[in-house]
mmCIF file of C-alpha atoms and ligand atoms in Angstrom:
data_model
loop_
_atom_site.group_PDB
_atom_site.id
_atom_site.type_symbol
_atom_site.label_atom_id
_atom_site.label_comp_id
_atom_site.label_asym_id
_atom_site.label_seq_id
_atom_site.Cartn_x
_atom_site.Cartn_y
_atom_site.Cartn_z
ATOM 1 C CA MET E 131 4.821 64.936 90.408
ATOM 2 C CA ILE E 132 3.778 66.948 93.762
ATOM 3 C CA GLU E 133 2.988 70.769 93.490
ATOM 4 C CA VAL E 134 2.176 72.907 96.340
ATOM 5 C CA LYS E 135 1.166 76.521 96.121
ATOM 6 C CA GLY E 136 0.510 79.539 98.638
ATOM 7 C CA LEU E 137 -0.441 76.630 101.482
ATOM 8 C CA SER E 138 -1.969 78.047 104.848
ATOM 9 C CA LYS E 139 -3.540 76.087 107.632
ATOM 10 C CA ARG E 140 -5.161 77.319 110.041
ATOM 11 C CA TYR E 141 -6.404 75.803 113.637
ATOM 12 C CA GLY E 142 -8.901 78.276 114.786
ATOM 13 C CA THR E 143 -6.811 81.533 115.794
ATOM 14 C CA HIS E 144 -2.985 79.685 114.591
ATOM 15 C CA LEU E 145 -1.653 79.570 111.474
ATOM 16 C CA ALA E 146 -0.026 75.873 111.754
ATOM 17 C CA VAL E 147 1.590 75.984 107.753
ATOM 18 C CA SER E 148 1.957 79.630 106.336
ATOM 19 C CA ASP E 149 2.151 79.531 102.673
ATOM 20 C CA ALA E 150 4.230 76.961 101.877
ATOM 21 C CA ASN E 151 5.053 76.299 98.663
ATOM 22 C CA PHE E 152 7.422 73.366 97.049
ATOM 23 C CA SER E 153 7.507 70.690 94.396
ATOM 24 C CA ILE E 154 8.694 67.463 94.287
ATOM 25 C CA LYS E 155 9.693 65.536 90.809
ATOM 26 C CA LYS E 156 8.721 62.069 90.521
ATOM 27 C CA GLY E 157 11.245 59.132 92.168
ATOM 28 C CA GLU E 158 12.705 62.225 94.708
ATOM 29 C CA VAL E 159 13.228 61.339 98.357
ATOM 30 C CA ILE E 160 12.501 64.367 100.393
ATOM 31 C CA GLY E 161 12.468 64.907 104.353
ATOM 32 C CA PHE E 162 10.512 67.187 105.890
ATOM 33 C CA LEU E 163 12.997 68.515 108.757
ATOM 34 C CA GLY E 164 11.487 70.386 111.667
ATOM 35 C CA PRO E 165 11.076 70.999 115.511
ATOM 36 C CA ASN E 166 7.994 69.432 117.174
ATOM 37 C CA GLY E 167 5.183 71.153 116.460
ATOM 38 C CA ALA E 168 6.717 72.897 113.322
ATOM 39 C CA GLY E 169 3.613 71.621 110.910
ATOM 40 C CA LYS E 170 4.992 68.787 109.480
ATOM 41 C CA SER E 171 2.065 66.373 110.223
ATOM 42 C CA THR E 172 -0.125 69.177 108.991
ATOM 43 C CA ILE E 173 1.361 69.503 105.646
ATOM 44 C CA MET E 174 1.515 65.807 105.016
ATOM 45 C CA ASN E 175 -2.264 65.230 106.477
ATOM 46 C CA ILE E 176 -2.823 67.958 103.960
ATOM 47 C CA LEU E 177 -1.053 66.489 100.775
ATOM 48 C CA THR E 178 -2.830 63.365 101.684
ATOM 49 C CA GLY E 179 -6.323 64.606 101.493
ATOM 50 C CA TYR E 180 -7.124 63.921 105.412
ATOM 51 C CA LEU E 181 -7.544 67.826 106.360
ATOM 52 C CA SER E 182 -8.497 70.239 103.794
ATOM 53 C CA LEU E 183 -6.622 73.110 103.728
ATOM 54 C CA THR E 184 -7.371 76.793 104.799
ATOM 55 C CA GLN E 185 -5.455 78.556 101.578
ATOM 56 C CA GLY E 186 -3.556 77.269 98.493
ATOM 57 C CA GLN E 187 -3.410 74.466 96.401
ATOM 58 C CA VAL E 188 -2.225 71.061 96.323
ATOM 59 C CA SER E 189 -1.867 68.515 93.328
ATOM 60 C CA ILE E 190 -0.505 65.087 93.163
ATOM 61 C CA ASP E 191 0.250 64.105 89.650
ATOM 62 C CA GLY E 192 -1.652 66.547 88.141
ATOM 63 C CA PHE E 193 -5.021 66.492 90.177
ATOM 64 C CA ASP E 194 -5.685 68.542 92.425
ATOM 65 C CA ILE E 195 -6.354 67.225 96.480
ATOM 66 C CA MET E 196 -9.552 69.405 96.557
ATOM 67 C CA GLU E 197 -11.666 68.633 93.199
ATOM 68 C CA ASN E 198 -10.023 65.898 92.316
ATOM 69 C CA PRO E 199 -9.701 63.640 95.744
ATOM 70 C CA GLU E 200 -9.919 60.452 94.471
ATOM 71 C CA GLU E 201 -7.485 60.543 91.771
ATOM 72 C CA ALA E 202 -4.555 62.404 94.096
ATOM 73 C CA LYS E 203 -5.449 59.408 96.948
ATOM 74 C CA LYS E 204 -4.975 56.818 94.630
ATOM 75 C CA ARG E 205 -1.276 58.199 94.011
ATOM 76 C CA ILE E 206 -0.681 58.289 97.696
ATOM 77 C CA GLY E 207 0.307 55.660 100.514
ATOM 78 C CA TYR E 208 0.494 57.319 103.503
ATOM 79 C CA LEU E 209 1.882 55.943 107.236
ATOM 80 C CA PRO E 210 0.578 58.328 109.527
ATOM 81 C CA GLU E 211 2.574 59.248 112.710
ATOM 82 C CA ILE E 212 0.170 56.780 114.539
ATOM 83 C CA PRO E 213 -0.099 53.997 111.812
ATOM 84 C CA PRO E 214 -4.280 52.982 111.904
ATOM 85 C CA LEU E 215 -3.846 49.297 112.671
ATOM 86 C CA TYR E 216 -6.340 47.082 113.753
ATOM 87 C CA ILE E 217 -4.183 45.374 116.605
ATOM 88 C CA ASP E 218 -6.587 42.559 116.543
ATOM 89 C CA MET E 219 -5.984 41.032 113.245
ATOM 90 C CA LYS E 220 -3.750 38.909 111.411
ATOM 91 C CA VAL E 221 -1.264 40.774 109.193
ATOM 92 C CA LYS E 222 -2.476 38.870 106.388
ATOM 93 C CA GLU E 223 -6.154 39.657 107.283
ATOM 94 C CA TYR E 224 -5.548 43.323 108.154
ATOM 95 C CA LEU E 225 -3.845 44.043 104.765
ATOM 96 C CA TYR E 226 -6.410 42.230 102.850
ATOM 97 C CA PHE E 227 -8.915 44.682 104.393
ATOM 98 C CA ILE E 228 -6.811 47.387 103.584
ATOM 99 C CA TYR E 229 -6.743 46.017 99.866
ATOM 100 C CA ASP E 230 -10.875 46.159 99.941
ATOM 101 C CA LEU E 231 -10.960 49.685 101.487
ATOM 102 C CA LYS E 232 -8.519 51.003 98.749
ATOM 103 C CA LYS E 233 -10.374 49.255 95.594
ATOM 104 C CA VAL E 234 -7.286 47.724 94.982
ATOM 105 C CA LYS E 235 -7.655 46.155 91.045
ATOM 106 C CA PHE E 236 -4.393 43.897 91.163
ATOM 107 C CA PRO E 237 -4.897 39.930 92.123
ATOM 108 C CA LYS E 238 -5.456 40.071 95.633
ATOM 109 C CA LYS E 239 -3.416 37.217 96.831
ATOM 110 C CA ALA E 240 -0.209 38.015 95.109
ATOM 111 C CA HIS E 241 -0.659 41.622 95.357
ATOM 112 C CA ILE E 242 -0.397 41.357 99.414
ATOM 113 C CA ASP E 243 2.150 38.524 99.189
ATOM 114 C CA GLU E 244 4.408 40.491 97.301
ATOM 115 C CA ILE E 245 4.190 43.136 99.601
ATOM 116 C CA MET E 246 4.615 40.810 102.652
ATOM 117 C CA LYS E 247 7.722 39.598 100.737
ATOM 118 C CA LEU E 248 9.239 43.123 100.266
ATOM 119 C CA ILE E 249 8.419 44.324 103.600
ATOM 120 C CA LYS E 250 10.233 40.799 105.375
ATOM 121 C CA ILE E 251 6.558 40.486 107.258
ATOM 122 C CA ASP E 252 5.579 36.623 105.213
ATOM 123 C CA ASN E 253 7.078 35.494 108.515
ATOM 124 C CA VAL E 254 4.273 36.927 110.601
ATOM 125 C CA ALA E 255 1.618 36.643 108.291
ATOM 126 C CA ASN E 256 -0.716 34.971 110.142
ATOM 127 C CA ARG E 257 0.263 36.552 113.675
ATOM 128 C CA LEU E 258 -2.337 39.566 115.560
ATOM 129 C CA ILE E 259 -0.957 42.287 115.426
ATOM 130 C CA LYS E 260 -1.113 43.104 118.924
ATOM 131 C CA ASN E 261 1.220 40.107 119.709
ATOM 132 C CA LEU E 262 4.185 41.904 117.122
ATOM 133 C CA SER E 263 6.839 44.211 118.249
ATOM 134 C CA LYS E 264 6.845 47.604 117.966
ATOM 135 C CA GLY E 265 9.275 47.851 114.431
ATOM 136 C CA TYR E 266 6.973 44.840 113.243
ATOM 137 C CA ARG E 267 4.083 46.757 113.600
ATOM 138 C CA GLN E 268 5.565 49.860 112.002
ATOM 139 C CA ARG E 269 6.827 47.193 108.856
ATOM 140 C CA VAL E 270 2.750 46.720 108.632
ATOM 141 C CA GLY E 271 2.066 50.067 108.714
ATOM 142 C CA LEU E 272 4.556 50.537 106.004
ATOM 143 C CA ALA E 273 2.956 47.145 104.105
ATOM 144 C CA GLN E 274 -0.566 49.019 104.518
ATOM 145 C CA ALA E 275 0.779 52.396 101.982
ATOM 146 C CA LEU E 276 2.260 49.904 99.831
ATOM 147 C CA VAL E 277 -1.595 48.604 98.854
ATOM 148 C CA GLY E 278 -2.563 49.612 95.455
ATOM 149 C CA ASN E 279 1.049 50.004 94.575
ATOM 150 C CA PRO E 280 1.120 54.409 94.897
ATOM 151 C CA ASP E 281 3.796 56.288 93.387
ATOM 152 C CA VAL E 282 3.550 58.678 96.131
ATOM 153 C CA LEU E 283 5.082 57.487 99.838
ATOM 154 C CA ILE E 284 4.272 59.900 102.561
ATOM 155 C CA LEU E 285 5.724 58.650 105.893
ATOM 156 C CA ASP E 286 5.205 60.446 109.210
ATOM 157 C CA GLU E 287 7.526 59.905 111.188
ATOM 158 C CA PRO E 288 8.490 56.092 110.529
ATOM 159 C CA THR E 289 11.128 55.591 112.809
ATOM 160 C CA VAL E 290 9.653 57.358 115.777
ATOM 161 C CA GLY E 291 9.793 55.097 118.820
ATOM 162 C CA LEU E 292 11.891 52.319 117.494
ATOM 163 C CA ASP E 293 15.112 50.899 118.869
ATOM 164 C CA PRO E 294 18.668 51.827 117.020
ATOM 165 C CA LYS E 295 18.468 48.133 115.070
ATOM 166 C CA GLN E 296 14.874 48.262 114.083
ATOM 167 C CA ILE E 297 15.488 51.968 112.767
ATOM 168 C CA ILE E 298 18.474 51.035 110.541
ATOM 169 C CA GLU E 299 15.743 48.634 109.095
ATOM 170 C CA ILE E 300 12.970 50.395 108.755
ATOM 171 C CA ARG E 301 15.651 52.642 107.205
ATOM 172 C CA ASN E 302 17.394 50.398 104.846
ATOM 173 C CA LEU E 303 13.764 49.901 103.715
ATOM 174 C CA ILE E 304 12.957 52.721 102.826
ATOM 175 C CA SER E 305 15.959 53.452 101.010
ATOM 176 C CA ARG E 306 14.979 50.591 98.948
ATOM 177 C CA LEU E 307 10.978 51.866 98.552
ATOM 178 C CA GLY E 308 13.132 54.791 97.010
ATOM 179 C CA LYS E 309 14.467 53.363 94.340
ATOM 180 C CA ASN E 310 11.219 53.383 92.261
ATOM 181 C CA HIS E 311 8.904 55.453 94.928
ATOM 182 C CA THR E 312 8.273 59.279 95.730
ATOM 183 C CA ILE E 313 8.762 59.405 98.924
ATOM 184 C CA ILE E 314 8.291 62.117 101.842
ATOM 185 C CA LEU E 315 9.187 61.533 105.098
ATOM 186 C CA SER E 316 9.115 63.287 108.038
ATOM 187 C CA SER E 317 11.458 63.340 110.879
ATOM 188 C CA HIS E 318 12.931 66.197 113.738
ATOM 189 C CA ILE E 319 15.834 63.786 113.625
ATOM 190 C CA LEU E 320 18.974 64.638 111.609
ATOM 191 C CA SER E 321 20.835 62.037 111.196
ATOM 192 C CA GLU E 322 17.665 60.292 109.965
ATOM 193 C CA ILE E 323 17.029 62.482 107.101
ATOM 194 C CA GLN E 324 20.810 62.828 105.874
ATOM 195 C CA ALA E 325 20.737 58.913 105.748
ATOM 196 C CA VAL E 326 17.538 58.487 103.201
ATOM 197 C CA CYS E 327 17.554 61.599 102.040
ATOM 198 C CA GLU E 328 18.288 63.129 98.305
ATOM 199 C CA ARG E 329 16.706 66.698 99.623
ATOM 200 C CA VAL E 330 15.987 68.582 102.711
ATOM 201 C CA ILE E 331 13.013 70.916 103.264
ATOM 202 C CA ILE E 332 13.430 72.808 106.836
ATOM 203 C CA ILE E 333 10.143 73.616 108.632
ATOM 204 C CA ASN E 334 9.877 75.855 111.386
ATOM 205 C CA GLN E 335 6.957 77.555 113.251
ATOM 206 C CA GLY E 336 4.833 76.582 109.875
ATOM 207 C CA ARG E 337 7.229 78.204 107.298
ATOM 208 C CA ILE E 338 9.673 76.438 105.064
ATOM 209 C CA ILE E 339 13.204 77.779 105.382
ATOM 210 C CA ALA E 340 15.063 76.394 103.511
ATOM 211 C CA ASP E 341 14.615 73.823 100.282
ATOM 212 C CA ASP E 342 18.074 72.212 99.381
ATOM 213 C CA ASN E 343 20.005 69.607 99.546
ATOM 214 C CA ALA E 344 22.010 68.957 102.253
ATOM 215 C CA ASP E 345 25.371 70.349 100.967
ATOM 216 C CA ASN E 346 24.308 73.001 99.317
ATOM 217 C CA LEU E 347 22.481 74.424 102.585
ATOM 218 C CA SER E 348 25.484 73.574 104.585
ATOM 219 C CA ASN E 349 27.788 75.424 101.632
ATOM 220 C CA ARG E 350 25.066 78.528 102.028
ATOM 221 C CA LEU E 351 25.340 78.886 105.767
ATOM 222 C CA SER E 352 29.131 78.687 106.456
ATOM 223 C CA ASN E 353 29.722 79.781 102.530
ATOM 224 C CA ASP E 354 33.402 78.781 103.112
ATOM 225 C CA CYS E 355 35.757 76.445 102.620
ATOM 226 C CA SER E 356 38.342 77.513 105.721
ATOM 227 C CA ILE E 357 40.220 74.657 107.162
ATOM 228 C CA VAL E 358 41.682 73.723 110.649
ATOM 229 C CA ALA E 359 44.829 72.176 110.242
ATOM 230 C CA ARG E 360 47.030 71.363 113.185
ATOM 231 C CA ILE E 361 50.895 71.519 112.421
ATOM 232 C CA ASP E 362 53.518 70.697 114.418
ATOM 233 C CA GLY E 363 56.595 72.431 115.338
ATOM 234 C CA SER E 364 56.578 76.614 116.223
ATOM 235 C CA GLU E 365 53.001 78.703 115.900
ATOM 236 C CA LYS E 366 55.433 82.193 114.428
ATOM 237 C CA GLU E 367 56.862 80.318 111.743
ATOM 238 C CA THR E 368 54.236 78.359 110.555
ATOM 239 C CA LEU E 369 51.920 80.996 110.339
ATOM 240 C CA ALA E 370 54.321 82.939 108.120
ATOM 241 C CA ALA E 371 55.008 79.852 106.210
ATOM 242 C CA LEU E 372 51.137 79.821 105.405
ATOM 243 C CA LYS E 373 50.103 83.320 105.329
ATOM 244 C CA GLY E 374 52.470 82.937 102.385
ATOM 245 C CA VAL E 375 50.657 80.346 100.843
ATOM 246 C CA LYS E 376 48.862 81.265 97.484
ATOM 247 C CA GLY E 377 45.181 81.512 97.822
ATOM 248 C CA VAL E 378 44.860 81.993 101.129
ATOM 249 C CA LYS E 379 43.006 84.973 102.608
ATOM 250 C CA ASN E 380 43.736 85.199 106.138
ATOM 251 C CA VAL E 381 45.299 82.784 108.452
ATOM 252 C CA MET E 382 44.610 82.664 112.382
ATOM 253 C CA SER E 383 46.034 80.630 115.468
ATOM 254 C CA LEU E 384 44.121 78.596 117.623
ATOM 255 C CA GLY E 385 46.932 77.986 119.733
ATOM 256 C CA CYS E 386 48.012 74.910 121.363
ATOM 257 C CA LYS E 387 45.626 71.827 121.737
ATOM 258 C CA GLU E 388 47.938 68.869 121.091
ATOM 259 C CA GLN E 389 52.025 69.117 122.735
ATOM 260 C CA GLY E 390 54.272 70.192 119.784
ATOM 261 C CA SER E 391 51.894 71.364 117.523
ATOM 262 C CA PHE E 392 49.193 74.346 117.097
ATOM 263 C CA ASP E 393 45.843 74.505 115.074
ATOM 264 C CA PHE E 394 45.307 77.447 112.606
ATOM 265 C CA LEU E 395 42.050 78.557 110.942
ATOM 266 C CA ILE E 396 43.218 78.847 107.146
ATOM 267 C CA GLU E 397 40.708 80.909 105.476
ATOM 268 C CA PRO E 398 40.635 81.177 101.121
ATOM 269 C CA ASN E 399 39.997 83.198 98.448
ATOM 270 C CA ASP E 400 36.605 82.764 97.232
ATOM 271 C CA ASP E 401 36.051 79.377 96.772
ATOM 272 C CA VAL E 402 39.459 77.901 96.311
ATOM 273 C CA ASP E 403 40.245 74.754 97.601
ATOM 274 C CA ILE E 404 43.895 75.249 99.614
ATOM 275 C CA ARG E 405 44.564 71.880 100.925
ATOM 276 C CA LYS E 406 46.646 71.030 98.683
ATOM 277 C CA ALA E 407 48.890 74.039 98.427
ATOM 278 C CA VAL E 408 48.838 74.073 102.411
ATOM 279 C CA PHE E 409 49.827 70.485 102.799
ATOM 280 C CA GLU E 410 53.130 71.193 99.846
ATOM 281 C CA CYS E 411 53.940 74.567 102.032
ATOM 282 C CA ALA E 412 54.002 72.459 105.239
ATOM 283 C CA VAL E 413 56.319 69.583 103.360
ATOM 284 C CA SER E 414 58.468 71.876 102.081
ATOM 285 C CA LYS E 415 59.349 73.582 105.538
ATOM 286 C CA GLY E 416 59.762 70.400 106.949
ATOM 287 C CA LYS E 417 56.520 70.335 109.059
ATOM 288 C CA THR E 418 54.132 67.547 109.596
ATOM 289 C CA ILE E 419 50.665 68.025 109.905
ATOM 290 C CA LEU E 420 48.793 66.610 111.970
ATOM 291 C CA SER E 421 44.877 66.671 110.765
ATOM 292 C CA LEU E 422 42.824 68.813 108.550
ATOM 293 C CA THR E 423 39.510 69.035 108.915
ATOM 294 C CA SER E 424 36.986 71.308 106.944
ATOM 295 C CA ASN E 425 35.222 73.686 108.886
ATOM 296 C CA LYS E 426 32.334 73.168 107.055
ATOM 297 C CA LEU E 427 28.682 72.801 108.754
ATOM 298 C CA SER E 428 26.854 69.260 109.585
ATOM 299 C CA LEU E 429 23.192 69.326 108.405
ATOM 300 C CA GLU E 430 22.686 69.039 112.313
ATOM 301 C CA GLN E 431 24.630 72.669 112.764
ATOM 302 C CA VAL E 432 22.830 74.176 109.711
ATOM 303 C CA PHE E 433 19.327 72.873 111.620
ATOM 304 C CA LEU E 434 20.439 74.006 114.647
ATOM 305 C CA ARG E 435 21.544 77.400 113.003
ATOM 306 C CA LEU E 436 18.686 77.875 111.116
ATOM 307 C CA THR E 437 15.959 76.760 113.788
ATOM 308 C CA GLU E 438 17.257 79.036 116.641
ATOM 309 C CA ALA E 439 17.470 81.826 114.217
ATOM 310 C CA GLY E 440 13.919 83.016 116.307
ATOM 311 C CA SER E 441 12.605 84.673 113.271
ATOM 312 C CA TYR E 442 11.868 83.100 109.348
ATOM 313 C CA GLU E 443 13.488 86.553 107.982
ATOM 314 C CA GLU E 444 16.770 86.110 110.943
ATOM 315 C CA ALA E 445 16.454 81.799 109.268
ATOM 316 C CA ARG E 446 16.705 82.982 105.335
ATOM 317 C CA LYS E 447 19.296 85.924 106.042
ATOM 318 C CA LEU E 448 21.689 83.146 107.381
ATOM 319 C CA LEU E 449 21.021 81.660 104.258
ATOM 320 C CA GLY E 450 22.147 84.502 102.105
ATOM 321 C CA PHE E 451 18.436 84.977 100.672
ATOM 322 C CA GLU E 452 16.991 88.394 99.966
ATOM 323 C CA ASP E 453 13.472 88.265 100.344
ATOM 324 C CA GLN E 454 10.725 90.593 100.221
ATOM 325 C CA GLU E 455 9.171 91.518 102.861
ATOM 326 C CA THR E 456 5.700 92.254 101.337
ATOM 327 C CA VAL E 457 5.006 88.627 100.976
ATOM 328 C CA GLU E 458 4.421 87.454 104.297
ATOM 329 C CA GLU E 459 2.216 90.663 104.515
ATOM 330 C CA ASN E 460 -0.001 89.810 101.842
ATOM 331 C CA MET E 461 -0.609 86.215 103.414
ATOM 332 C CA GLU E 462 -1.337 87.422 106.815
ATOM 333 C CA GLU E 463 -4.327 89.237 105.245
ATOM 334 C CA THR E 464 -5.633 86.929 102.822
ATOM 335 C CA VAL E 465 -5.875 84.268 105.066
ATOM 336 C CA GLU E 466 -7.407 86.388 107.640
ATOM 337 C CA GLU E 467 -10.406 86.711 105.286
ATOM 338 C CA THR E 468 -10.676 82.942 105.266
ATOM 339 C CA SER E 469 -10.731 82.345 108.967
ATOM 340 C CA GLU E 470 -14.073 82.020 109.451
ATOM 341 C CA VAL E 471 -14.735 78.973 107.564
ATOM 342 C CA SER E 472 -11.707 77.079 109.446
ATOM 343 C CA GLN E 473 -13.276 77.496 112.681
ATOM 344 C CA THR E 474 -16.170 75.338 111.814
ATOM 345 C CA GLU E 475 -13.523 73.318 110.486
ATOM 346 C CA VAL E 476 -11.130 73.162 113.564
ATOM 347 C CA LYS E 477 -14.475 71.916 115.714
ATOM 348 C CA GLU E 478 -15.055 68.819 113.187
ATOM 349 C CA GLU E 479 -10.881 68.087 113.489
ATOM 350 C CA GLU E 480 -11.203 68.174 117.759
HETATM 351 P P1 ADP R 88 4.788 68.637 113.983
HETATM 352 O O1 ADP R 88 3.952 67.340 112.693
HETATM 353 O O2 ADP R 88 5.754 69.353 112.971
HETATM 354 O O3 ADP R 88 5.475 68.228 115.210
HETATM 355 P P2 ADP R 88 2.338 69.596 113.607
HETATM 356 O O4 ADP R 88 1.900 69.501 112.468
HETATM 357 O O5 ADP R 88 1.410 68.131 114.698
HETATM 358 O O6 ADP R 88 3.726 69.859 113.895
HETATM 359 O O7 ADP R 88 1.627 70.890 114.321
HETATM 360 C C1 ADP R 88 1.880 72.091 113.817
HETATM 361 C C2 ADP R 88 1.300 73.123 114.812
HETATM 362 O O8 ADP R 88 -0.374 73.043 114.970
HETATM 363 C C3 ADP R 88 1.255 72.983 116.336
HETATM 364 O O9 ADP R 88 1.386 73.885 116.844
HETATM 365 C C4 ADP R 88 0.164 71.728 116.760
HETATM 366 O O10 ADP R 88 0.091 71.967 118.303
HETATM 367 C C5 ADP R 88 -0.906 72.266 115.894
HETATM 368 N N1 ADP R 88 -1.979 71.491 115.464
HETATM 369 C C6 ADP R 88 -1.835 70.357 115.337
HETATM 370 N N2 ADP R 88 -2.923 70.193 114.717
HETATM 371 C C7 ADP R 88 -4.239 70.706 115.811
HETATM 372 C C8 ADP R 88 -5.516 70.336 115.882
HETATM 373 N N3 ADP R 88 -6.121 69.410 115.636
HETATM 374 N N4 ADP R 88 -6.226 71.504 116.401
HETATM 375 C C9 ADP R 88 -5.276 72.867 117.237
HETATM 376 N N5 ADP R 88 -4.150 72.992 116.487
HETATM 377 C C10 ADP R 88 -3.557 71.748 116.353
HETATM 378 MG MG1 MG R 89 4.229 65.340 113.928
#
């Protein structure tokens, strides 16, 4: 549905996006995750045809965004970081206006009514947008993106500035829309991405450092099925018993964290799940396991490790990828050649 190849964007001398490659299948819900300034909005603005690219190719449903912008844009609903609302208009009036702007062909009233019902803004249809709460305004922004029934929805930080209740409402709405749309949403908040998205594209300093589902990312980074067990009784005895468990490679005592018990970090051979064996071992020795936790990283930890890795190369190494360094060097050269064009472009944008 969406193909991005070798995408770069330069603002003057600043390379905001560098050699981004990804593809998104129909029906996928993808999260762009990255700290502020990573390049998320820039990529989204390019995908939606709002910003020209410096280098590379973007196609939506087979239509190139540069060569065939009308066809490509028809397939996309976009909610920019700051929704383009006309606050002196009433909700319905505004959506009718967007309908005309997009030159939609469906029956007007029925189409807009359907969207307002779906987004649950039919109760404020005749209210002025400026009198709505931030949560409602964001919903009107979403409704605007849905006008024309596009297959793809691109949502830039859709919950920023909302209170927790509103965040949950918008999130649920996005999950529902995800059932019959291809969605890309951006956020610098992990829980958000984790709650809604099937796949995560982590962006840092204009480069894609990872593209995978959250579990795989976590596995790649920690590549460890180690567990931490809190077991009552003597440290020495338990340590010896655990070392004898089949499939266990190494056991280390983490000391006493709760009176009468000790914590043990148990590392298995390869990817073996050793929880059952550890449990049986404890039972056979008359010991109680007070807690058993996986040492696996949360998406939050994955994200922090990757973005704090310092450089692209270090982040990739953390993920266990072997990259060819020449790819990046070639990129720098080719982008340089086109920088004259983008200089003029920046003037227009700023
Ligand atoms: P994000 O959405 O991930 O926070 P952006 O795509 O907005 O990041 O920005 C990426 C980088 O490009 C940042 O360093 C930002 O300062 C820069 N940038 C964004 N827009 C412009 C612009 N119009 N002119 C110059 N630099 C820009
Ligand atoms: Mg942004």
